[in-house]
Amino acid sequence: SDFSLRAGVSHRFIDNSLEMKLEYITYTDKDSLDGVKLSAGYYFHPNFSVFGSYESKEYYDIMAVGAKVSF
C-alpha cells in the first residue's frame, strides 16, 4: 500500500484543441517511482482525441500514445 501525490499544470491552446500538461508525482514509500510527466493531447472533436506522454522515473522512462473516443 502506497500513496501518491500529483501536482501539475495544464493549459489549452488553439481554440481549446491542444492541451499540454506537466506533472510531478511523488510516492510515500517508493522513491524510485517519483518522477516528472509531460503529456500533450489534441481534440479533433469533443468526443475524439489523441494523446502522447513521456514520463521520467529514477531507473526507467515511459512513452505512451493513445486515442480516446467518447459516446
PDB file of N, CA and C in Angstrom:
ATOM      1  N   SER A   1       0.849  -1.181   0.000  1.00  0.00           N
ATOM      2  CA  SER A   1       0.000   0.000   0.000  1.00  0.00           C
ATOM      3  C   SER A   1       0.891   1.239   0.000  1.00  0.00           C
ATOM      4  N   ASP A   2       0.627   2.105  -0.935  1.00  0.00           N
ATOM      5  CA  ASP A   2       1.427   3.313  -1.101  1.00  0.00           C
ATOM      6  C   ASP A   2       0.500   4.436  -1.547  1.00  0.00           C
ATOM      7  N   PHE A   3       0.798   5.640  -1.143  1.00  0.00           N
ATOM      8  CA  PHE A   3       0.026   6.808  -1.548  1.00  0.00           C
ATOM      9  C   PHE A   3       0.877   7.661  -2.467  1.00  0.00           C
ATOM     10  N   SER A   4       0.230   8.341  -3.399  1.00  0.00           N
ATOM     11  CA  SER A   4       0.956   9.237  -4.292  1.00  0.00           C
ATOM     12  C   SER A   4       0.349  10.626  -4.233  1.00  0.00           C
ATOM     13  N   LEU A   5       1.166  11.600  -4.545  1.00  0.00           N
ATOM     14  CA  LEU A   5       0.740  12.990  -4.626  1.00  0.00           C
ATOM     15  C   LEU A   5       1.143  13.511  -5.994  1.00  0.00           C
ATOM     16  N   ARG A   6       0.186  14.077  -6.720  1.00  0.00           N
ATOM     17  CA  ARG A   6       0.449  14.642  -8.044  1.00  0.00           C
ATOM     18  C   ARG A   6       0.192  16.139  -7.996  1.00  0.00           C
ATOM     19  N   ALA A   7       1.142  16.888  -8.512  1.00  0.00           N
ATOM     20  CA  ALA A   7       0.983  18.332  -8.647  1.00  0.00           C
ATOM     21  C   ALA A   7       1.373  18.688 -10.069  1.00  0.00           C
ATOM     22  N   GLY A   8       0.581  19.539 -10.695  1.00  0.00           N
ATOM     23  CA  GLY A   8       0.887  19.862 -12.077  1.00  0.00           C
ATOM     24  C   GLY A   8       0.139  21.065 -12.586  1.00  0.00           C
ATOM     25  N   VAL A   9       0.444  21.392 -13.815  1.00  0.00           N
ATOM     26  CA  VAL A   9      -0.225  22.490 -14.500  1.00  0.00           C
ATOM     27  C   VAL A   9      -0.651  21.999 -15.876  1.00  0.00           C
ATOM     28  N   SER A  10      -1.742  22.551 -16.371  1.00  0.00           N
ATOM     29  CA  SER A  10      -2.164  22.239 -17.731  1.00  0.00           C
ATOM     30  C   SER A  10      -2.672  23.522 -18.376  1.00  0.00           C
ATOM     31  N   HIS A  11      -2.581  23.553 -19.690  1.00  0.00           N
ATOM     32  CA  HIS A  11      -3.032  24.732 -20.435  1.00  0.00           C
ATOM     33  C   HIS A  11      -3.547  24.271 -21.787  1.00  0.00           C
ATOM     34  N   ARG A  12      -4.591  24.921 -22.256  1.00  0.00           N
ATOM     35  CA  ARG A  12      -5.156  24.603 -23.578  1.00  0.00           C
ATOM     36  C   ARG A  12      -4.817  25.719 -24.553  1.00  0.00           C
ATOM     37  N   PHE A  13      -4.443  25.311 -25.771  1.00  0.00           N
ATOM     38  CA  PHE A  13      -4.067  26.223 -26.848  1.00  0.00           C
ATOM     39  C   PHE A  13      -4.977  25.992 -28.047  1.00  0.00           C
ATOM     40  N   ILE A  14      -4.875  26.841 -29.046  1.00  0.00           N
ATOM     41  CA  ILE A  14      -5.527  26.695 -30.354  1.00  0.00           C
ATOM     42  C   ILE A  14      -7.022  26.381 -30.175  1.00  0.00           C
ATOM     43  N   ASP A  15      -7.765  27.350 -29.700  1.00  0.00           N
ATOM     44  CA  ASP A  15      -9.215  27.209 -29.510  1.00  0.00           C
ATOM     45  C   ASP A  15      -9.580  25.985 -28.676  1.00  0.00           C
ATOM     46  N   ASN A  16      -8.819  25.739 -27.628  1.00  0.00           N
ATOM     47  CA  ASN A  16      -9.030  24.608 -26.714  1.00  0.00           C
ATOM     48  C   ASN A  16      -8.882  23.243 -27.374  1.00  0.00           C
ATOM     49  N   SER A  17      -8.185  23.156 -28.502  1.00  0.00           N
ATOM     50  CA  SER A  17      -7.989  21.869 -29.169  1.00  0.00           C
ATOM     51  C   SER A  17      -6.728  21.153 -28.723  1.00  0.00           C
ATOM     52  N   LEU A  18      -5.706  21.880 -28.307  1.00  0.00           N
ATOM     53  CA  LEU A  18      -4.430  21.296 -27.885  1.00  0.00           C
ATOM     54  C   LEU A  18      -4.248  21.526 -26.391  1.00  0.00           C
ATOM     55  N   GLU A  19      -3.999  20.447 -25.655  1.00  0.00           N
ATOM     56  CA  GLU A  19      -3.805  20.544 -24.212  1.00  0.00           C
ATOM     57  C   GLU A  19      -2.419  20.023 -23.850  1.00  0.00           C
ATOM     58  N   MET A  20      -1.681  20.782 -23.054  1.00  0.00           N
ATOM     59  CA  MET A  20      -0.358  20.391 -22.562  1.00  0.00           C
ATOM     60  C   MET A  20      -0.424  20.278 -21.044  1.00  0.00           C
ATOM     61  N   LYS A  21       0.203  19.233 -20.500  1.00  0.00           N
ATOM     62  CA  LYS A  21       0.236  19.025 -19.051  1.00  0.00           C
ATOM     63  C   LYS A  21       1.663  18.716 -18.611  1.00  0.00           C
ATOM     64  N   LEU A  22       2.038  19.241 -17.471  1.00  0.00           N
ATOM     65  CA  LEU A  22       3.303  18.929 -16.824  1.00  0.00           C
ATOM     66  C   LEU A  22       2.981  18.582 -15.382  1.00  0.00           C
ATOM     67  N   GLU A  23       3.383  17.370 -14.946  1.00  0.00           N
ATOM     68  CA  GLU A  23       3.060  16.897 -13.606  1.00  0.00           C
ATOM     69  C   GLU A  23       4.309  16.401 -12.890  1.00  0.00           C
ATOM     70  N   TYR A  24       4.309  16.545 -11.576  1.00  0.00           N
ATOM     71  CA  TYR A  24       5.317  15.911 -10.731  1.00  0.00           C
ATOM     72  C   TYR A  24       4.580  14.927  -9.836  1.00  0.00           C
ATOM     73  N   ILE A  25       5.077  13.692  -9.767  1.00  0.00           N
ATOM     74  CA  ILE A  25       4.440  12.637  -8.994  1.00  0.00           C
ATOM     75  C   ILE A  25       5.428  12.157  -7.941  1.00  0.00           C
ATOM     76  N   THR A  26       4.977  12.087  -6.696  1.00  0.00           N
ATOM     77  CA  THR A  26       5.822  11.553  -5.630  1.00  0.00           C
ATOM     78  C   THR A  26       5.028  10.504  -4.846  1.00  0.00           C
ATOM     79  N   TYR A  27       5.715   9.458  -4.398  1.00  0.00           N
ATOM     80  CA  TYR A  27       5.102   8.374  -3.650  1.00  0.00           C
ATOM     81  C   TYR A  27       5.631   8.369  -2.231  1.00  0.00           C
ATOM     82  N   THR A  28       4.844   7.882  -1.268  1.00  0.00           N
ATOM     83  CA  THR A  28       5.241   7.924   0.136  1.00  0.00           C
ATOM     84  C   THR A  28       6.275   6.855   0.486  1.00  0.00           C
ATOM     85  N   ASP A  29       6.202   5.679  -0.153  1.00  0.00           N
ATOM     86  CA  ASP A  29       7.106   4.581   0.226  1.00  0.00           C
ATOM     87  C   ASP A  29       8.173   4.276  -0.815  1.00  0.00           C
ATOM     88  N   LYS A  30       7.874   4.414  -2.077  1.00  0.00           N
ATOM     89  CA  LYS A  30       8.789   4.003  -3.154  1.00  0.00           C
ATOM     90  C   LYS A  30       9.352   5.237  -3.854  1.00  0.00           C
ATOM     91  N   ASP A  31      10.507   5.698  -3.418  1.00  0.00           N
ATOM     92  CA  ASP A  31      11.114   6.886  -4.021  1.00  0.00           C
ATOM     93  C   ASP A  31      11.520   6.658  -5.468  1.00  0.00           C
ATOM     94  N   SER A  32      11.781   5.419  -5.859  1.00  0.00           N
ATOM     95  CA  SER A  32      12.187   5.147  -7.245  1.00  0.00           C
ATOM     96  C   SER A  32      11.047   5.382  -8.230  1.00  0.00           C
ATOM     97  N   LEU A  33       9.792   5.497  -7.739  1.00  0.00           N
ATOM     98  CA  LEU A  33       8.653   5.760  -8.612  1.00  0.00           C
ATOM     99  C   LEU A  33       8.383   7.252  -8.810  1.00  0.00           C
ATOM    100  N   ASP A  34       9.043   8.106  -8.030  1.00  0.00           N
ATOM    101  CA  ASP A  34       8.875   9.552  -8.188  1.00  0.00           C
ATOM    102  C   ASP A  34       9.323   9.970  -9.579  1.00  0.00           C
ATOM    103  N   GLY A  35       8.678  10.976 -10.139  1.00  0.00           N
ATOM    104  CA  GLY A  35       9.103  11.411 -11.462  1.00  0.00           C
ATOM    105  C   GLY A  35       8.306  12.579 -11.999  1.00  0.00           C
ATOM    106  N   VAL A  36       8.634  12.934 -13.234  1.00  0.00           N
ATOM    107  CA  VAL A  36       8.005  14.043 -13.942  1.00  0.00           C
ATOM    108  C   VAL A  36       7.335  13.489 -15.185  1.00  0.00           C
ATOM    109  N   LYS A  37       6.138  14.003 -15.510  1.00  0.00           N
ATOM    110  CA  LYS A  37       5.394  13.539 -16.675  1.00  0.00           C
ATOM    111  C   LYS A  37       4.987  14.737 -17.526  1.00  0.00           C
ATOM    112  N   LEU A  38       5.269  14.657 -18.819  1.00  0.00           N
ATOM    113  CA  LEU A  38       4.862  15.663 -19.784  1.00  0.00           C
ATOM    114  C   LEU A  38       3.917  14.996 -20.769  1.00  0.00           C
ATOM    115  N   SER A  39       2.739  15.573 -20.981  1.00  0.00           N
ATOM    116  CA  SER A  39       1.787  14.973 -21.915  1.00  0.00           C
ATOM    117  C   SER A  39       1.122  16.046 -22.763  1.00  0.00           C
ATOM    118  N   ALA A  40       0.699  15.621 -23.941  1.00  0.00           N
ATOM    119  CA  ALA A  40       0.007  16.510 -24.874  1.00  0.00           C
ATOM    120  C   ALA A  40      -1.155  15.745 -25.478  1.00  0.00           C
ATOM    121  N   GLY A  41      -2.264  16.434 -25.659  1.00  0.00           N
ATOM    122  CA  GLY A  41      -3.432  15.828 -26.284  1.00  0.00           C
ATOM    123  C   GLY A  41      -4.036  16.787 -27.293  1.00  0.00           C
ATOM    124  N   TYR A  42      -4.562  16.232 -28.377  1.00  0.00           N
ATOM    125  CA  TYR A  42      -5.208  17.052 -29.393  1.00  0.00           C
ATOM    126  C   TYR A  42      -6.640  16.568 -29.563  1.00  0.00           C
ATOM    127  N   TYR A  43      -7.590  17.490 -29.437  1.00  0.00           N
ATOM    128  CA  TYR A  43      -9.014  17.186 -29.525  1.00  0.00           C
ATOM    129  C   TYR A  43      -9.521  17.544 -30.920  1.00  0.00           C
ATOM    130  N   PHE A  44      -9.742  16.516 -31.745  1.00  0.00           N
ATOM    131  CA  PHE A  44     -10.299  16.728 -33.080  1.00  0.00           C
ATOM    132  C   PHE A  44     -11.774  17.092 -32.987  1.00  0.00           C
ATOM    133  N   HIS A  45     -12.437  16.545 -31.983  1.00  0.00           N
ATOM    134  CA  HIS A  45     -13.871  16.718 -31.747  1.00  0.00           C
ATOM    135  C   HIS A  45     -14.050  16.533 -30.239  1.00  0.00           C
ATOM    136  N   PRO A  46     -15.092  17.098 -29.622  1.00  0.00           N
ATOM    137  CA  PRO A  46     -15.265  16.881 -28.174  1.00  0.00           C
ATOM    138  C   PRO A  46     -15.320  15.405 -27.772  1.00  0.00           C
ATOM    139  N   ASN A  47     -15.666  14.524 -28.717  1.00  0.00           N
ATOM    140  CA  ASN A  47     -15.753  13.097 -28.398  1.00  0.00           C
ATOM    141  C   ASN A  47     -14.585  12.266 -28.926  1.00  0.00           C
ATOM    142  N   PHE A  48     -13.597  12.886 -29.556  1.00  0.00           N
ATOM    143  CA  PHE A  48     -12.458  12.135 -30.091  1.00  0.00           C
ATOM    144  C   PHE A  48     -11.169  12.930 -29.905  1.00  0.00           C
ATOM    145  N   SER A  49     -10.185  12.288 -29.286  1.00  0.00           N
ATOM    146  CA  SER A  49      -8.887  12.939 -29.075  1.00  0.00           C
ATOM    147  C   SER A  49      -7.763  11.913 -29.153  1.00  0.00           C
ATOM    148  N   VAL A  50      -6.561  12.391 -29.400  1.00  0.00           N
ATOM    149  CA  VAL A  50      -5.344  11.576 -29.372  1.00  0.00           C
ATOM    150  C   VAL A  50      -4.381  12.220 -28.374  1.00  0.00           C
ATOM    151  N   PHE A  51      -3.502  11.417 -27.808  1.00  0.00           N
ATOM    152  CA  PHE A  51      -2.575  11.957 -26.822  1.00  0.00           C
ATOM    153  C   PHE A  51      -1.242  11.219 -26.881  1.00  0.00           C
ATOM    154  N   GLY A  52      -0.251  11.830 -26.317  1.00  0.00           N
ATOM    155  CA  GLY A  52       1.064  11.238 -26.141  1.00  0.00           C
ATOM    156  C   GLY A  52       1.637  11.729 -24.832  1.00  0.00           C
ATOM    157  N   SER A  53       2.459  10.898 -24.195  1.00  0.00           N
ATOM    158  CA  SER A  53       3.064  11.318 -22.934  1.00  0.00           C
ATOM    159  C   SER A  53       4.454  10.712 -22.784  1.00  0.00           C
ATOM    160  N   TYR A  54       5.255  11.394 -21.986  1.00  0.00           N
ATOM    161  CA  TYR A  54       6.606  10.942 -21.646  1.00  0.00           C
ATOM    162  C   TYR A  54       6.757  11.106 -20.140  1.00  0.00           C
ATOM    163  N   GLU A  55       7.159  10.027 -19.462  1.00  0.00           N
ATOM    164  CA  GLU A  55       7.317  10.050 -18.017  1.00  0.00           C
ATOM    165  C   GLU A  55       8.716   9.577 -17.656  1.00  0.00           C
ATOM    166  N   SER A  56       9.421  10.361 -16.863  1.00  0.00           N
ATOM    167  CA  SER A  56      10.787  10.042 -16.466  1.00  0.00           C
ATOM    168  C   SER A  56      10.801   9.589 -15.009  1.00  0.00           C
ATOM    169  N   LYS A  57      11.290   8.377 -14.787  1.00  0.00           N
ATOM    170  CA  LYS A  57      11.433   7.816 -13.436  1.00  0.00           C
ATOM    171  C   LYS A  57      12.916   7.708 -13.108  1.00  0.00           C
ATOM    172  N   GLU A  58      13.221   7.228 -11.916  1.00  0.00           N
ATOM    173  CA  GLU A  58      14.620   7.120 -11.495  1.00  0.00           C
ATOM    174  C   GLU A  58      15.396   6.097 -12.318  1.00  0.00           C
ATOM    175  N   TYR A  59      14.790   4.934 -12.605  1.00  0.00           N
ATOM    176  CA  TYR A  59      15.502   3.864 -13.286  1.00  0.00           C
ATOM    177  C   TYR A  59      15.019   3.584 -14.702  1.00  0.00           C
ATOM    178  N   TYR A  60      13.933   4.231 -15.147  1.00  0.00           N
ATOM    179  CA  TYR A  60      13.392   3.961 -16.478  1.00  0.00           C
ATOM    180  C   TYR A  60      12.529   5.133 -16.935  1.00  0.00           C
ATOM    181  N   ASP A  61      12.212   5.150 -18.218  1.00  0.00           N
ATOM    182  CA  ASP A  61      11.346   6.159 -18.813  1.00  0.00           C
ATOM    183  C   ASP A  61      10.168   5.447 -19.488  1.00  0.00           C
ATOM    184  N   ILE A  62       9.032   6.135 -19.557  1.00  0.00           N
ATOM    185  CA  ILE A  62       7.833   5.568 -20.169  1.00  0.00           C
ATOM    186  C   ILE A  62       7.329   6.531 -21.242  1.00  0.00           C
ATOM    187  N   MET A  63       7.099   6.001 -22.449  1.00  0.00           N
ATOM    188  CA  MET A  63       6.472   6.775 -23.523  1.00  0.00           C
ATOM    189  C   MET A  63       5.163   6.076 -23.876  1.00  0.00           C
ATOM    190  N   ALA A  64       4.104   6.865 -24.085  1.00  0.00           N
ATOM    191  CA  ALA A  64       2.805   6.284 -24.397  1.00  0.00           C
ATOM    192  C   ALA A  64       2.078   7.136 -25.422  1.00  0.00           C
ATOM    193  N   VAL A  65       1.293   6.495 -26.254  1.00  0.00           N
ATOM    194  CA  VAL A  65       0.415   7.182 -27.198  1.00  0.00           C
ATOM    195  C   VAL A  65      -0.940   6.480 -27.136  1.00  0.00           C
ATOM    196  N   GLY A  66      -1.989   7.221 -27.456  1.00  0.00           N
ATOM    197  CA  GLY A  66      -3.314   6.615 -27.402  1.00  0.00           C
ATOM    198  C   GLY A  66      -4.362   7.507 -28.026  1.00  0.00           C
ATOM    199  N   ALA A  67      -5.569   7.003 -28.048  1.00  0.00           N
ATOM    200  CA  ALA A  67      -6.718   7.737 -28.560  1.00  0.00           C
ATOM    201  C   ALA A  67      -7.889   7.486 -27.624  1.00  0.00           C
ATOM    202  N   LYS A  68      -8.799   8.469 -27.571  1.00  0.00           N
ATOM    203  CA  LYS A  68      -9.980   8.356 -26.718  1.00  0.00           C
ATOM    204  C   LYS A  68     -11.216   8.698 -27.532  1.00  0.00           C
ATOM    205  N   VAL A  69     -12.209   7.812 -27.476  1.00  0.00           N
ATOM    206  CA  VAL A  69     -13.495   8.040 -28.130  1.00  0.00           C
ATOM    207  C   VAL A  69     -14.571   7.990 -27.057  1.00  0.00           C
ATOM    208  N   SER A  70     -15.409   9.027 -26.992  1.00  0.00           N
ATOM    209  CA  SER A  70     -16.495   9.082 -26.016  1.00  0.00           C
ATOM    210  C   SER A  70     -17.830   8.971 -26.736  1.00  0.00           C
ATOM    211  N   PHE A  71     -18.781   8.289 -26.100  1.00  0.00           N
ATOM    212  CA  PHE A  71     -20.119   8.137 -26.669  1.00  0.00           C
ATOM    213  C   PHE A  71     -21.122   8.875 -25.814  1.00  0.00           C
TER     214      PHE A  71
END
